Short mmCIF file of C-alpha atoms in Angstrom, two decimals:
data_model
loop_
_atom_site.label_atom_id
_atom_site.label_comp_id
_atom_site.label_asym_id
_atom_site.label_seq_id
_atom_site.Cartn_x
_atom_site.Cartn_y
_atom_site.Cartn_z
CA MET M 1 91.08 -106.43 61.94
CA ALA M 2 91.21 -107.02 65.99
CA ILE M 3 91.69 -110.19 67.44
CA GLN M 4 90.98 -111.43 71.42
CA GLU M 5 92.37 -114.68 72.65
CA PHE M 6 89.93 -116.40 75.22
CA THR M 7 91.87 -119.08 77.19
CA LEU M 8 91.13 -121.61 79.51
CA PRO M 9 89.80 -119.46 82.91
CA ASP M 10 89.50 -121.12 86.17
CA PRO M 11 85.28 -121.87 87.40
CA GLY M 12 85.96 -121.26 90.98
CA GLU M 13 87.14 -124.97 91.57
CA GLY M 14 90.50 -124.47 91.88
CA LEU M 15 91.34 -126.52 88.85
CA VAL M 16 94.48 -127.12 86.74
CA GLU M 17 93.03 -128.22 83.90
CA ALA M 18 89.99 -129.10 82.24
CA GLU M 19 88.85 -130.93 78.96
CA ILE M 20 86.97 -129.50 76.02
CA VAL M 21 83.98 -131.71 75.98
CA THR M 22 81.79 -129.51 73.98
CA TRP M 23 82.36 -126.53 70.88
CA HIS M 24 78.76 -124.67 70.29
CA VAL M 25 80.09 -122.47 67.37
CA THR M 26 82.50 -122.70 64.96
CA ALA M 27 84.88 -120.69 63.42
CA GLY M 28 82.95 -117.21 61.32
CA ASP M 29 80.17 -117.40 63.66
CA THR M 30 79.29 -114.18 65.14
CA VAL M 31 78.79 -114.35 68.42
CA ASP M 32 77.50 -111.97 72.00
CA VAL M 33 78.74 -111.24 74.59
CA ASN M 34 77.94 -113.40 77.75
CA GLN M 35 76.94 -116.29 75.05
CA VAL M 36 77.64 -119.73 75.94
CA VAL M 37 80.31 -120.44 73.12
CA LEU M 38 81.54 -124.48 74.74
CA GLU M 39 80.74 -127.23 77.72
CA ILE M 40 84.03 -127.99 79.69
CA GLU M 41 84.37 -131.11 82.14
CA THR M 42 86.17 -129.90 84.94
CA ALA M 43 86.70 -132.05 88.53
CA LYS M 44 83.27 -133.48 88.62
CA SER M 45 81.20 -131.22 86.61
CA LEU M 46 79.84 -130.12 83.20
CA VAL M 47 80.18 -126.40 83.04
CA GLU M 48 79.04 -123.93 80.30
CA LEU M 49 81.66 -120.93 79.48
CA PRO M 50 80.18 -117.74 78.02
CA ILE M 51 81.97 -115.99 75.96
CA PRO M 52 83.12 -112.02 77.40
CA TRP M 53 83.27 -110.20 74.16
CA ALA M 54 81.02 -109.26 70.47
CA GLY M 55 82.49 -110.59 67.47
CA THR M 56 83.11 -113.23 65.01
CA VAL M 57 84.49 -116.59 65.81
CA ALA M 58 87.95 -116.34 64.05
CA SER M 59 89.65 -119.96 64.64
CA ILE M 60 88.92 -122.86 67.03
CA LEU M 61 92.44 -123.35 68.97
CA VAL M 62 91.95 -126.42 70.89
CA PRO M 63 88.93 -129.70 69.43
CA GLU M 64 86.75 -131.62 71.35
CA GLY M 65 88.21 -134.17 73.42
CA GLU M 66 91.61 -132.68 74.53
CA THR M 67 92.78 -131.92 77.59
CA VAL M 68 94.89 -128.38 78.57
CA GLU M 69 96.15 -126.40 81.54
CA VAL M 70 94.30 -123.17 82.63
CA GLY M 71 95.04 -119.89 81.02
CA THR M 72 95.50 -122.35 77.82
CA PRO M 73 94.55 -120.45 74.45
CA ILE M 74 90.86 -121.77 73.01
CA VAL M 75 89.42 -119.53 70.73
CA THR M 76 90.23 -116.33 68.93
CA ILE M 77 87.81 -113.67 68.28
CA ASP M 78 87.65 -111.17 65.67
CA VAL M 79 86.32 -107.87 67.58
CA GLY M 80 86.85 -105.37 64.81
CA GLY M 81 88.29 -102.30 65.94
CA ASP M 82 91.74 -102.05 67.34
CA ILE M 83 92.89 -102.84 70.69
CA ALA M 84 96.55 -103.21 72.69
CA PRO M 85 99.00 -106.13 71.65
CA ALA M 86 98.53 -109.16 73.48
CA ASP M 87 101.68 -109.54 73.55
CA ASP M 88 102.52 -105.75 75.69
CA GLY M 89 100.12 -106.79 78.05
CA ALA M 90 101.94 -110.25 79.09
CA ALA M 91 105.22 -108.92 78.42
CA GLY M 92 104.53 -106.09 81.09
CA ALA M 93 103.03 -108.58 83.72
CA ALA M 94 106.05 -110.45 83.29
CA ASP M 95 108.26 -107.55 84.30
CA ASP M 96 105.88 -106.23 87.18
CA ALA M 97 106.25 -110.10 88.86
CA SER M 98 109.87 -110.74 88.24
CA GLY M 99 111.37 -107.08 89.73
CA ALA M 100 111.88 -107.97 92.75
CA ALA M 101 113.73 -111.31 91.14
CA ASP M 102 117.73 -111.89 90.22
CA GLY M 103 117.78 -111.73 86.31
CA GLY M 104 118.31 -114.91 85.78
CA GLU M 105 114.40 -116.33 87.09
CA VAL M 106 111.03 -114.75 84.93
CA ALA M 107 107.77 -114.59 86.91
CA ALA M 108 106.35 -117.75 88.15
CA GLU M 109 103.41 -117.48 86.93
CA MET M 110 102.85 -115.78 82.93
CA GLN M 111 99.44 -114.87 81.71
CA THR M 112 98.71 -113.05 78.45
CA ALA M 113 96.75 -110.04 78.13
CA ALA M 114 93.33 -111.74 77.94
CA ASP M 115 94.24 -112.91 82.24
CA VAL M 116 96.18 -110.36 83.69
CA ALA M 117 94.00 -108.90 86.33
CA PRO M 118 93.29 -104.93 86.89
CA ALA M 119 96.07 -104.68 89.15
CA GLU M 120 98.70 -106.06 86.83
CA THR M 121 97.83 -103.54 83.78
CA GLY M 122 98.45 -100.68 84.79
CA GLU M 123 95.21 -98.72 85.32
CA SER M 124 95.41 -96.02 87.49
CA ASP M 125 94.02 -95.36 90.17
CA ASP M 126 91.11 -92.79 89.52
CA GLU M 127 89.90 -94.83 86.20
CA PRO M 128 87.46 -96.81 86.99
CA GLN M 129 88.02 -100.84 86.86
CA GLN M 130 85.63 -102.60 84.48
CA LYS M 131 84.15 -105.44 85.42
CA THR M 132 84.46 -108.67 84.00
CA LEU M 133 83.28 -112.15 84.06
CA VAL M 134 85.31 -114.27 86.30
CA GLY M 135 88.81 -115.79 85.57
CA TYR M 136 88.44 -113.39 82.00
CA GLY M 137 91.20 -111.38 83.18
CA PRO M 138 90.01 -107.28 81.22
CA THR M 139 87.75 -106.70 78.84
CA PRO M 140 88.76 -105.02 75.20
CA SER M 141 88.57 -101.39 76.89
CA SER M 142 91.20 -101.95 79.66
CA SER M 143 94.54 -100.41 79.41
CA THR M 144 97.38 -102.06 79.49
CA ARG M 145 101.54 -101.41 80.83
CA ARG M 146 103.43 -101.33 77.78
CA ALA M 147 106.31 -103.82 78.47
CA ARG M 148 109.52 -102.44 79.47
CA ARG M 149 112.49 -102.31 77.08
CA GLY M 150 115.36 -104.61 77.14
CA ARG M 151 112.88 -108.14 77.68
CA GLY M 152 111.81 -109.86 74.44
CA ALA M 153 108.41 -111.29 74.23
CA GLY M 154 110.13 -114.31 74.26
CA GLY M 155 111.94 -114.10 77.25
CA GLY M 156 115.54 -116.25 76.41
CA ALA M 157 116.94 -113.89 73.30
CA SER M 158 117.79 -110.51 76.21
CA GLY M 159 118.73 -112.25 78.72
CA GLY M 160 114.99 -112.75 80.70
CA GLY M 161 114.58 -116.14 81.16
CA THR M 162 111.93 -118.69 79.97
CA LEU M 163 108.16 -117.88 79.93
CA ALA M 164 106.31 -120.79 80.96
CA ALA M 165 103.62 -121.55 83.92
CA PRO M 166 104.42 -122.91 86.25
CA ALA M 167 102.78 -126.12 85.60
CA THR M 168 104.56 -126.24 82.57
CA ARG M 169 107.85 -125.93 84.45
CA GLY M 170 106.84 -128.67 86.62
CA PHE M 171 106.07 -131.14 83.74
CA ALA M 172 109.33 -130.23 81.93
CA LYS M 173 111.33 -131.26 85.21
CA GLN M 174 109.26 -134.66 85.72
CA GLN M 175 110.67 -134.93 81.36
CA GLY M 176 113.81 -134.13 82.39
CA VAL M 177 113.58 -131.65 80.20
CA ASP M 178 115.50 -127.83 80.51
CA ILE M 179 113.45 -125.59 79.62
CA ASP M 180 115.25 -122.90 78.91
CA THR M 181 116.22 -125.19 75.62
CA VAL M 182 112.33 -125.42 74.60
CA GLU M 183 111.72 -123.73 71.66
CA PRO M 184 107.85 -121.78 71.92
CA SER M 185 105.98 -122.47 69.45
CA ARG M 186 103.28 -119.87 70.29
CA GLU M 187 104.08 -115.71 69.04
CA ASP M 188 104.20 -114.36 72.27
CA GLY M 189 107.06 -116.82 73.55
CA VAL M 190 105.31 -119.21 76.01
CA VAL M 191 106.46 -122.59 76.37
CA THR M 192 103.40 -124.92 76.37
CA ARG M 193 103.56 -128.34 77.41
CA ASP M 194 103.36 -129.55 74.09
CA ASP M 195 106.95 -127.52 73.57
CA VAL M 196 107.80 -129.58 75.89
CA LYS M 197 107.01 -133.15 74.88
CA LYS M 198 107.91 -132.18 71.26
CA ALA M 199 112.05 -131.62 73.16
CA GLY M 200 111.40 -134.91 75.31
CA GLY M 201 111.20 -136.78 72.17
CA SER M 202 113.92 -135.07 70.03
CA ASN M 203 115.99 -135.09 73.09
CA ALA M 204 115.08 -138.67 74.05
CA PRO M 205 118.51 -141.03 73.22
CA ALA M 206 117.84 -143.35 70.10
CA ALA M 207 119.08 -146.47 71.89
CA MET M 208 120.32 -147.73 75.04
CA SER M 209 124.65 -147.21 74.67
CA THR M 210 126.69 -150.32 75.05
CA PRO M 211 128.60 -150.19 78.92
CA THR M 212 132.34 -149.46 78.40
CA VAL M 213 133.97 -152.62 79.11
CA ALA M 214 137.05 -152.01 82.14
CA SER M 215 140.75 -152.35 81.18
CA SER M 216 141.53 -154.82 83.86
CA ALA M 217 138.76 -157.36 82.32
CA PRO M 218 139.70 -161.02 80.73
CA PRO M 219 140.20 -161.10 77.17
CA ALA M 220 137.21 -163.12 75.43
CA PRO M 221 138.22 -166.50 74.61
CA SER M 222 139.32 -167.39 71.11
CA ALA M 223 137.17 -169.40 68.45
CA ASP M 224 138.57 -172.60 68.46
CA THR M 225 138.13 -172.32 72.38
CA VAL M 226 134.67 -171.23 71.68
CA ALA M 227 133.89 -174.11 68.98
CA LYS M 228 135.71 -177.17 71.72
CA ALA M 229 133.61 -175.83 74.27
CA ALA M 230 130.28 -176.45 71.73
CA ALA M 231 131.46 -179.85 70.70
CA SER M 232 131.98 -181.61 74.29
CA ALA M 233 128.33 -179.81 75.79
CA PRO M 234 125.68 -182.20 75.33
CA SER M 235 122.96 -181.97 73.20
CA VAL M 236 119.33 -181.59 74.43
CA ARG M 237 116.36 -181.00 72.39
CA PRO M 238 112.61 -180.86 73.33
CA ASP M 239 110.44 -183.01 73.13
CA LYS M 240 108.03 -181.18 71.13
CA PRO M 241 109.10 -177.81 69.32
CA THR M 242 107.85 -175.06 71.30
CA ALA M 243 106.86 -171.97 70.05
CA ALA M 244 104.59 -168.64 70.65
CA ALA M 245 101.38 -169.01 70.80
CA PRO M 246 99.58 -166.43 67.82
CA ALA M 247 97.45 -163.90 69.70
CA PRO M 248 94.30 -164.06 68.37
CA ALA M 249 93.55 -162.33 65.17
CA GLY M 250 91.48 -158.54 65.77
CA LEU M 251 91.72 -157.80 69.44
CA SER M 252 94.05 -155.65 70.97
CA ASP M 253 94.13 -154.26 74.49
CA GLU M 254 92.56 -150.93 74.76
CA ARG M 255 93.87 -147.98 76.08
CA ILE M 256 91.49 -145.37 78.04
CA PRO M 257 93.12 -142.22 78.65
CA ILE M 258 92.67 -140.95 83.25
CA LYS M 259 90.59 -138.03 83.09
CA GLY M 260 87.49 -136.49 84.20
CA VAL M 261 85.34 -138.05 86.71
CA ARG M 262 87.34 -141.43 86.50
CA LYS M 263 90.85 -139.28 87.51
CA VAL M 264 88.90 -137.33 90.03
CA THR M 265 87.28 -140.06 91.29
CA ALA M 266 90.50 -142.22 92.06
CA GLN M 267 92.61 -139.24 93.25
CA ALA M 268 89.44 -138.63 95.94
CA MET M 269 89.22 -142.54 96.52
CA VAL M 270 92.99 -143.16 97.55
CA SER M 271 93.79 -140.21 99.49
CA SER M 272 90.09 -140.91 101.67
CA ALA M 273 91.91 -144.54 102.19
CA PHE M 274 94.92 -143.76 102.63
CA THR M 275 94.26 -140.96 105.21
CA ALA M 276 90.97 -141.91 107.39
CA PRO M 277 91.20 -145.06 109.01
CA HIS M 278 88.35 -146.91 107.71
CA VAL M 279 85.84 -149.29 109.62
CA THR M 280 83.50 -151.02 108.37
CA GLU M 281 80.54 -153.00 110.33
CA PHE M 282 78.09 -154.46 108.57
CA LEU M 283 74.20 -155.54 109.71
CA THR M 284 71.58 -158.13 108.54
CA VAL M 285 67.82 -156.59 108.77
CA ASP M 286 64.66 -158.23 108.21
CA MET M 287 62.89 -155.45 105.33
CA THR M 288 59.62 -156.99 105.39
CA ARG M 289 58.11 -153.97 107.12
CA THR M 290 59.75 -151.86 105.51
CA MET M 291 58.80 -153.56 102.24
CA GLU M 292 55.45 -153.17 103.04
CA PHE M 293 55.94 -150.00 104.63
CA VAL M 294 57.05 -148.70 101.12
CA ARG M 295 54.37 -150.17 98.92
CA GLU M 296 52.13 -148.27 100.97
CA LEU M 297 53.64 -145.40 100.67
CA GLN M 298 53.20 -145.80 96.83
CA GLY M 299 49.55 -145.75 96.84
CA MET M 300 49.48 -142.37 98.33
CA ARG M 301 48.05 -139.45 96.11
CA GLU M 302 50.37 -137.46 98.28
CA LEU M 303 53.36 -139.16 96.94
CA LYS M 304 52.35 -140.36 93.28
CA ASP M 305 55.08 -137.50 91.64
CA ILE M 306 57.96 -139.14 92.81
CA LYS M 307 59.15 -142.62 92.51
CA VAL M 308 58.75 -143.97 96.22
CA THR M 309 61.56 -146.72 97.26
CA PRO M 310 62.98 -148.12 100.07
CA LEU M 311 66.54 -146.05 99.44
CA LEU M 312 64.07 -142.67 100.64
CA VAL M 313 63.31 -144.58 103.54
CA VAL M 314 66.98 -145.84 104.11
CA ALA M 315 68.00 -141.85 104.50
CA LYS M 316 65.23 -140.93 105.80
CA ALA M 317 66.15 -143.90 108.93
CA CYS M 318 69.89 -142.29 108.33
CA LEU M 319 68.77 -138.72 109.35
CA ILE M 320 67.13 -140.00 112.54
CA ALA M 321 69.60 -142.27 113.45
CA MET M 322 72.24 -138.32 113.25
CA GLN M 323 70.20 -136.64 115.31
CA ARG M 324 70.95 -139.42 118.21
CA GLU M 325 74.62 -139.90 117.21
CA PRO M 326 75.86 -136.40 115.68
CA MET M 327 79.71 -137.75 115.77
CA MET M 328 78.39 -139.36 112.90
CA ASN M 329 78.21 -135.96 110.79
CA ALA M 330 81.31 -134.95 112.70
CA LEU M 331 84.45 -134.14 110.27
CA TRP M 332 88.32 -134.61 111.41
CA ASP M 333 90.05 -130.91 110.45
CA ASP M 334 93.73 -131.04 110.49
CA ALA M 335 94.49 -128.61 109.33
CA ASN M 336 93.01 -126.55 112.70
CA GLY M 337 93.59 -130.03 114.94
CA GLU M 338 89.88 -129.45 115.08
CA ILE M 339 87.17 -131.58 115.05
CA VAL M 340 83.68 -129.98 113.46
CA MET M 341 80.49 -130.35 114.66
CA ARG M 342 78.59 -129.93 111.67
CA SER M 343 74.90 -128.12 112.37
CA GLU M 344 73.72 -129.64 108.94
CA VAL M 345 73.04 -132.69 107.36
CA ASN M 346 74.02 -132.77 103.57
CA LEU M 347 73.00 -136.04 102.64
CA GLY M 348 74.87 -137.94 99.56
CA ILE M 349 72.70 -140.03 97.25
CA ALA M 350 75.86 -142.02 95.10
CA ALA M 351 74.91 -142.30 91.32
CA ALA M 352 76.06 -144.60 89.22
CA THR M 353 76.16 -141.97 85.62
CA ASP M 354 77.67 -142.78 82.19
CA ARG M 355 80.91 -140.20 82.84
CA GLY M 356 81.40 -141.83 86.11
CA LEU M 357 80.37 -142.26 90.24
CA LEU M 358 78.79 -139.18 91.03
CA VAL M 359 77.19 -137.94 95.03
CA PRO M 360 75.28 -134.95 94.33
CA ASN M 361 73.71 -133.82 97.83
CA VAL M 362 70.63 -132.79 99.70
CA LYS M 363 71.98 -129.35 101.52
CA ASP M 364 70.72 -129.71 105.16
CA ALA M 365 68.28 -132.64 104.10
CA GLY M 366 67.09 -132.67 108.04
CA ARG M 367 64.69 -130.23 106.82
CA PHE M 368 62.50 -132.13 104.51
CA GLY M 369 59.56 -134.91 105.37
CA LEU M 370 59.21 -137.86 103.65
CA GLY M 371 57.69 -136.64 100.66
CA ASP M 372 59.99 -133.72 99.81
CA LEU M 373 62.85 -135.39 100.57
CA GLY M 374 61.84 -138.00 97.86
CA ARG M 375 61.56 -135.29 95.26
CA GLU M 376 64.90 -134.03 96.00
CA ILE M 377 66.58 -137.23 95.98
CA ALA M 378 64.61 -137.38 92.61
CA LYS M 379 65.90 -134.37 91.36
CA LEU M 380 69.38 -134.40 92.62
CA VAL M 381 70.05 -137.99 90.94
CA GLU M 382 68.01 -136.75 87.26
CA ILE M 383 70.83 -134.22 87.20
CA ALA M 384 73.32 -136.43 88.35
CA ARG M 385 72.16 -138.94 85.43
CA HIS M 386 70.83 -137.08 82.47
CA GLY M 387 71.87 -133.58 83.32
CA LYS M 388 74.61 -131.05 83.98
CA PRO M 389 75.17 -131.38 87.50
CA SER M 390 77.14 -127.92 88.97
CA PRO M 391 79.86 -128.29 91.60
CA ALA M 392 77.39 -126.71 94.40
CA ILE M 393 75.10 -129.86 93.57
CA LEU M 394 78.60 -132.33 94.52
CA ASN M 395 80.75 -130.23 96.84
CA GLY M 396 79.75 -130.09 100.62
CA GLY M 397 78.04 -133.10 101.48
CA THR M 398 78.60 -135.01 104.60
CA PHE M 399 77.59 -138.16 104.86
CA THR M 400 77.14 -140.30 101.77
CA ILE M 401 74.06 -143.27 101.04
CA SER M 402 75.51 -145.99 98.23
CA ASN M 403 72.85 -148.39 96.75
CA ILE M 404 75.11 -150.97 95.62
CA GLY M 405 71.38 -153.45 96.21
CA VAL M 406 70.27 -152.18 92.06
CA PHE M 407 73.47 -154.49 91.10
CA GLY M 408 72.56 -157.13 93.07
CA VAL M 409 75.25 -157.03 95.61
CA ASP M 410 74.28 -157.99 98.89
CA SER M 411 77.72 -156.07 100.60
CA GLY M 412 80.38 -154.18 100.61
CA THR M 413 83.40 -152.20 102.09
CA PRO M 414 83.10 -148.89 100.79
CA ILE M 415 84.99 -145.84 100.73
CA ILE M 416 84.79 -142.73 102.88
CA LYS M 417 84.11 -139.59 100.42
CA PRO M 418 87.08 -137.28 101.19
CA GLY M 419 85.50 -134.13 103.71
CA GLU M 420 82.85 -136.68 105.36
CA SER M 421 82.73 -139.46 107.77
CA GLY M 422 81.23 -141.61 106.62
CA ILE M 423 79.29 -143.60 103.92
CA LEU M 424 75.75 -146.75 104.44
CA ALA M 425 75.99 -149.19 101.65
CA ILE M 426 72.38 -150.77 101.49
CA GLY M 427 72.75 -154.47 99.48
CA THR M 428 69.92 -156.42 97.38
CA VAL M 429 66.33 -157.17 99.03
CA ARG M 430 66.09 -160.37 99.57
CA PRO M 431 63.67 -163.34 100.41
CA MET M 432 65.50 -165.18 103.25
CA PRO M 433 64.59 -168.01 105.71
CA TRP M 434 64.66 -165.66 108.57
CA VAL M 435 64.31 -167.12 112.54
CA VAL M 436 60.72 -165.07 114.29
CA GLU M 437 58.95 -165.53 117.39
CA ASN M 438 55.66 -166.55 116.78
CA GLU M 439 52.20 -165.15 118.97
CA ARG M 440 53.26 -168.80 121.44
CA GLY M 441 56.37 -167.21 122.17
CA GLU M 442 57.63 -170.25 120.33
CA GLN M 443 60.63 -169.30 117.09
CA GLU M 444 59.80 -170.15 113.62
CA MET M 445 61.66 -170.21 110.52
CA VAL M 446 59.59 -168.02 107.96
CA ILE M 447 61.01 -166.24 105.08
CA ARG M 448 61.13 -162.84 105.18
CA GLN M 449 62.88 -159.89 102.90
CA ILE M 450 66.36 -159.77 104.13
CA ALA M 451 68.96 -156.94 103.34
CA GLN M 452 72.36 -156.51 104.55
CA LEU M 453 74.24 -152.76 105.51
CA SER M 454 77.05 -152.33 105.62
CA LEU M 455 78.48 -148.86 107.71
CA SER M 456 82.23 -147.25 106.93
CA PHE M 457 83.38 -144.80 109.40
CA ASP M 458 86.49 -142.63 110.34
CA HIS M 459 87.97 -144.17 113.29
CA ARG M 460 89.68 -140.58 114.09
CA ILE M 461 86.52 -139.34 114.70
CA ILE M 462 83.87 -142.33 115.55
CA ASP M 463 84.60 -144.88 118.43
CA GLY M 464 83.15 -148.48 117.55
CA ASP M 465 80.44 -147.78 119.84
CA VAL M 466 79.13 -144.44 118.57
CA GLY M 467 79.57 -146.27 114.85
CA SER M 468 77.72 -149.29 115.88
CA ARG M 469 75.03 -147.05 118.25
CA TYR M 470 73.88 -145.51 115.21
CA LEU M 471 74.21 -148.47 112.50
CA SER M 472 71.90 -150.16 114.78
CA THR M 473 69.49 -147.41 115.17
CA VAL M 474 69.10 -147.56 110.90
CA GLY M 475 68.65 -151.28 111.39
CA GLN M 476 66.18 -150.71 114.02
CA ILE M 477 63.78 -148.60 111.77
CA LEU M 478 64.25 -150.59 109.16
CA GLU M 479 63.16 -153.36 110.85
CA ASN M 480 60.27 -151.41 112.91
CA PRO M 481 59.34 -147.98 110.72
CA ALA M 482 57.22 -147.30 113.28
CA LYS M 483 60.00 -146.21 115.25
CA ALA M 484 60.51 -143.11 113.26
CA MET M 485 57.94 -141.74 114.56
CA LEU M 486 58.75 -142.32 118.49
CA TRP M 487 62.68 -141.55 117.63
CA GLY M 488 62.37 -138.58 114.68
#
């Protein structure tokens, strides 16, 4: 029996960990090369992972719902035949990576044989390298270098140090655990996060110790002194006996793990709020003509295959206004000390989903006419809410629209998505009294369809006059969609 250990790869997003969402196989199932065996949730997307070998599923190592680090073994496959032991590859890689270090420190990054890159496996230059799936390491036919003598797999007994990934070492440091004292549970001697947790629990003190009293402290009072003081103290009684209010039966706090989309969204919002100086401006707009325009579009045969909403007109207005104020589509590149003037508008549409807030974006949205833009928006929102949005759909946005009006909200102060410079929120369109000028040039009060726009922008790039002109242009198009023909 030859067992291959499949570890959680990085599918190209630079992630550190991922959640196991769905297993498509169970122990005993037969799998083919490149067959999808599970789904994981990364930063904001669900990713299907194929298996790089054909064989039989020996065991599922990580159940659904658990979050594990990249490089963690998650399933084993019986591929048949004989293969080089995984421990040899891991030890060989450890020895190569740490050859230049002094004897006490092992490699900063330890990998099992399935993770070792071809350059680290001892392949000779004249041997053709077999290409494998990204992140999955060498195939069973790849040759591996034997471990050098004098370094055990566990690393501790022979003076080689403790084998652990950098993330595990960082976690141990946070928990105050000396990783060199942690007993590994894996056969290859690599210390895991769970090992650190167990060590931290076993090393925790049972109770806080009582501080030692200095010898110069005054002696404790005698029993007689205490009794006399108690007798001379005035008696105080409460008007009514007090008691703690009983907790409602059957109710308890619910604790929800911070992970997946919620975790990434929180990190992104905190980063944006405390990095980009936000300015938010508001504009109340008469949307009556836009609502009439939407009804006309809904009756057109050419658009019968899409759901035309006011959001589509708002999106087109934002794109037209971007042509007049291109700085709204710029990027602050702090690393290079530059402002990047982007040539394309990747328009993001915020979508509330069961997994949290996702923002798919229409690539180069300015190239689409109104009908095609509506189809692209509808397709991406549908994928975000009910499908499996890929990282390509969610990454690379340059400007975002948030339709908070669908929740009955009038306005808000939206936070800019990291990597962008502006976000526009549109509130509920509702009938309200509005002052207009009649045919005789007189002002009169009428009922109109009114909505509020909220524009947040990065004040490092966008000055107040630029942001104000942009918001005003969007508002003018929504008040009179005919201006889109004039300015677009």
